[in-house]
PDB file of C-alpha atoms in Angstrom:
ATOM      1  CA  MET A  40     -26.963 -17.821  12.696  1.00 48.00           C
ATOM      2  CA  ALA A  41     -30.035 -19.009  12.690  1.00 50.00           C
ATOM      3  CA  SER A  42     -31.573 -20.135   9.282  1.00 53.00           C
ATOM      4  CA  THR A  43     -35.070 -18.446   8.073  1.00 55.00           C
ATOM      5  CA  LYS A  44     -37.276 -19.823   5.830  1.00 51.00           C
ATOM      6  CA  HIS A  45     -38.645 -17.904   2.560  1.00 49.00           C
ATOM      7  CA  GLU A  46     -42.208 -17.595   2.752  1.00 55.00           C
ATOM      8  CA  ASP A  47     -42.926 -19.267  -0.336  1.00 52.00           C
ATOM      9  CA  SER A  48     -40.168 -22.372   0.043  1.00 56.00           C
ATOM     10  CA  SER A  49     -39.440 -24.978   1.944  1.00 59.00           C
ATOM     11  CA  ARG A  50     -35.729 -24.143   2.020  1.00 62.00           C
ATOM     12  CA  SER A  51     -34.406 -22.805   4.597  1.00 66.00           C
ATOM     13  CA  PHE A  52     -31.637 -19.836   4.282  1.00 74.00           C
ATOM     14  CA  VAL A  53     -29.264 -17.600   6.167  1.00 90.00           C
ATOM     15  CA  PRO A  54     -28.412 -14.024   4.941  1.00 94.00           C
ATOM     16  CA  GLY A  55     -25.382 -14.352   2.605  1.00 96.00           C
ATOM     17  CA  ALA A  56     -22.033 -12.844   4.283  1.00 96.00           C
ATOM     18  CA  HIS A  57     -20.266 -11.785   1.427  1.00 97.00           C
ATOM     19  CA  SER A  58     -23.922  -9.735   0.371  1.00 98.00           C
ATOM     20  CA  ALA A  59     -24.348  -8.613   4.456  1.00 98.00           C
ATOM     21  CA  ILE A  60     -20.732  -6.910   4.250  1.00 98.00           C
ATOM     22  CA  SER A  61     -20.188  -5.769   0.792  1.00 98.00           C
ATOM     23  CA  LYS A  62     -23.481  -4.032   0.809  1.00 98.00           C
ATOM     24  CA  ALA A  63     -22.306  -2.482   4.459  1.00 98.00           C
ATOM     25  CA  GLY A  64     -19.404  -1.353   3.311  1.00 97.00           C
ATOM     26  CA  ALA A  65     -19.968   0.036   0.585  1.00 98.00           C
ATOM     27  CA  THR A  66     -22.960   2.006   2.173  1.00 97.00           C
ATOM     28  CA  VAL A  67     -20.864   3.540   4.301  1.00 95.00           C
ATOM     29  CA  LEU A  68     -18.202   4.571   2.201  1.00 95.00           C
ATOM     30  CA  GLY A  69     -20.802   5.934   0.094  1.00 95.00           C
ATOM     31  CA  PHE A  70     -22.124   8.242   2.637  1.00 90.00           C
ATOM     32  CA  TYR A  71     -18.769   9.769   2.819  1.00 87.00           C
ATOM     33  CA  PHE A  72     -17.434   9.264  -0.576  1.00 92.00           C
ATOM     34  CA  GLY A  73     -20.275   9.101  -2.750  1.00 94.00           C
ATOM     35  CA  ASN A  74     -21.589   6.020  -4.295  1.00 95.00           C
ATOM     36  CA  GLN A  75     -20.051   7.061  -7.680  1.00 96.00           C
ATOM     37  CA  PHE A  76     -16.182   6.323  -6.770  1.00 96.00           C
ATOM     38  CA  THR A  77     -14.078   4.934  -9.710  1.00 97.00           C
ATOM     39  CA  PHE A  78     -11.157   2.119  -8.414  1.00 97.00           C
ATOM     40  CA  ASP A  79      -9.661  -0.914  -9.608  1.00 97.00           C
ATOM     41  CA  VAL A  80      -8.861  -4.128  -7.926  1.00 96.00           C
ATOM     42  CA  THR A  81      -6.561  -6.733  -8.365  1.00 96.00           C
ATOM     43  CA  SER A  82      -6.228 -10.047  -6.597  1.00 91.00           C
ATOM     44  CA  GLU A  83      -3.282 -12.424  -5.999  1.00 91.00           C
ATOM     45  CA  SER A  84      -4.969 -15.723  -7.223  1.00 92.00           C
ATOM     46  CA  LEU A  85      -5.905 -14.246 -10.413  1.00 91.00           C
ATOM     47  CA  ALA A  86      -2.568 -12.754 -11.076  1.00 94.00           C
ATOM     48  CA  GLY A  87      -3.209 -10.321 -14.098  1.00 95.00           C
ATOM     49  CA  VAL A  88      -6.524  -9.947 -13.804  1.00 95.00           C
ATOM     50  CA  THR A  89      -7.913  -6.482 -12.706  1.00 97.00           C
ATOM     51  CA  ARG A  90     -11.776  -5.640 -11.942  1.00 96.00           C
ATOM     52  CA  HIS A  91     -12.900  -1.982 -12.878  1.00 98.00           C
ATOM     53  CA  PHE A  92     -15.563  -0.797 -11.070  1.00 98.00           C
ATOM     54  CA  THR A  93     -17.532   3.016 -11.488  1.00 98.00           C
ATOM     55  CA  SER A  94     -19.213   2.806  -8.081  1.00 98.00           C
ATOM     56  CA  PHE A  95     -19.331   0.812  -4.295  1.00 98.00           C
ATOM     57  CA  SER A  96     -22.378  -0.644  -4.935  1.00 98.00           C
ATOM     58  CA  ALA A  97     -21.365  -2.249  -8.267  1.00 98.00           C
ATOM     59  CA  ALA A  98     -18.712  -3.737  -6.598  1.00 98.00           C
ATOM     60  CA  ALA A  99     -20.685  -4.539  -3.545  1.00 98.00           C
ATOM     61  CA  GLU A 100     -23.083  -6.486  -5.418  1.00 98.00           C
ATOM     62  CA  GLU A 101     -20.644  -8.358  -7.250  1.00 97.00           C
ATOM     63  CA  ALA A 102     -19.029  -9.760  -4.382  1.00 96.00           C
ATOM     64  CA  GLY A 103     -22.505 -11.365  -3.620  1.00 97.00           C
ATOM     65  CA  LEU A 104     -23.425 -12.242  -6.671  1.00 97.00           C
ATOM     66  CA  SER A 105     -20.268 -14.398  -6.886  1.00 95.00           C
ATOM     67  CA  ARG A 106     -21.208 -16.643  -3.916  1.00 94.00           C
ATOM     68  CA  ILE A 107     -24.068 -17.467  -6.498  1.00 95.00           C
ATOM     69  CA  TYR A 108     -22.050 -18.208  -9.377  1.00 95.00           C
ATOM     70  CA  ALA A 109     -19.557 -20.677  -6.708  1.00 93.00           C
ATOM     71  CA  GLY A 110     -22.891 -22.308  -6.056  1.00 92.00           C
ATOM     72  CA  GLN A 111     -23.025 -21.939  -2.300  1.00 92.00           C
ATOM     73  CA  HIS A 112     -25.629 -19.548  -2.109  1.00 92.00           C
ATOM     74  CA  PHE A 113     -29.182 -19.025  -3.574  1.00 94.00           C
ATOM     75  CA  ARG A 114     -30.666 -15.421  -5.006  1.00 95.00           C
ATOM     76  CA  THR A 115     -32.909 -15.490  -1.851  1.00 94.00           C
ATOM     77  CA  ASP A 116     -29.505 -15.709   0.349  1.00 96.00           C
ATOM     78  CA  HIS A 117     -27.752 -12.572  -1.632  1.00 96.00           C
ATOM     79  CA  ILE A 118     -30.688 -10.142  -1.279  1.00 96.00           C
ATOM     80  CA  ALA A 119     -30.925 -11.304   2.684  1.00 96.00           C
ATOM     81  CA  GLY A 120     -27.718 -10.383   3.295  1.00 97.00           C
ATOM     82  CA  LYS A 121     -27.866  -7.037   1.447  1.00 97.00           C
ATOM     83  CA  ASN A 122     -30.816  -6.338   3.528  1.00 97.00           C
ATOM     84  CA  LEU A 123     -29.375  -7.064   6.548  1.00 97.00           C
ATOM     85  CA  GLY A 124     -25.843  -5.380   4.988  1.00 98.00           C
ATOM     86  CA  ARG A 125     -27.820  -1.937   4.832  1.00 97.00           C
ATOM     87  CA  GLN A 126     -29.333  -2.428   7.914  1.00 97.00           C
ATOM     88  CA  VAL A 127     -25.821  -2.794   9.809  1.00 97.00           C
ATOM     89  CA  ALA A 128     -24.823   0.514   7.561  1.00 96.00           C
ATOM     90  CA  GLU A 129     -27.811   2.269   9.239  1.00 94.00           C
ATOM     91  CA  SER A 130     -26.959   1.337  12.406  1.00 94.00           C
ATOM     92  CA  ILE A 131     -23.372   2.356  12.233  1.00 93.00           C
ATOM     93  CA  ASP A 132     -24.587   5.952  10.587  1.00 90.00           C
ATOM     94  CA  ALA A 133     -27.139   6.515  13.547  1.00 89.00           C
ATOM     95  CA  SER A 134     -24.417   5.566  16.448  1.00 89.00           C
ATOM     96  CA  ILE A 135     -20.670   5.642  15.824  1.00 87.00           C
ATOM     97  CA  LEU A 136     -19.994   7.725  12.334  1.00 79.00           C
ATOM     98  CA  LEU A 137     -19.039  11.054  12.949  1.00 71.00           C
ATOM     99  CA  ARG A 138     -19.208  13.751  10.257  1.00 65.00           C
ATOM    100  CA  GLU A 139     -17.426  16.980   9.651  1.00 64.00           C
ATOM    101  CA  GLU A 140     -19.940  19.602  10.632  1.00 63.00           C
TER     102      GLU A 140
END
């Protein structure tokens, strides 16, 4: 993926993949189930830890922010990733998702 220069910075950035994928997934799931959906997530690498979410968007936001906390992205990457994910979800919704009538 090509990097992009931010308008007010000389630093190049790329949309964060975790942010993009999570936003796209959360948005598509929200089309079907509504955003307010309570669920828990566990991890094999963090035995005994359970994350609790009350919405798909909250889980997506945390996934994207985790890359900032890990030092792998800046907030501009996260925002660009979320924007890309939203666009992907809208494209999927307009082209390939089937809805019940």
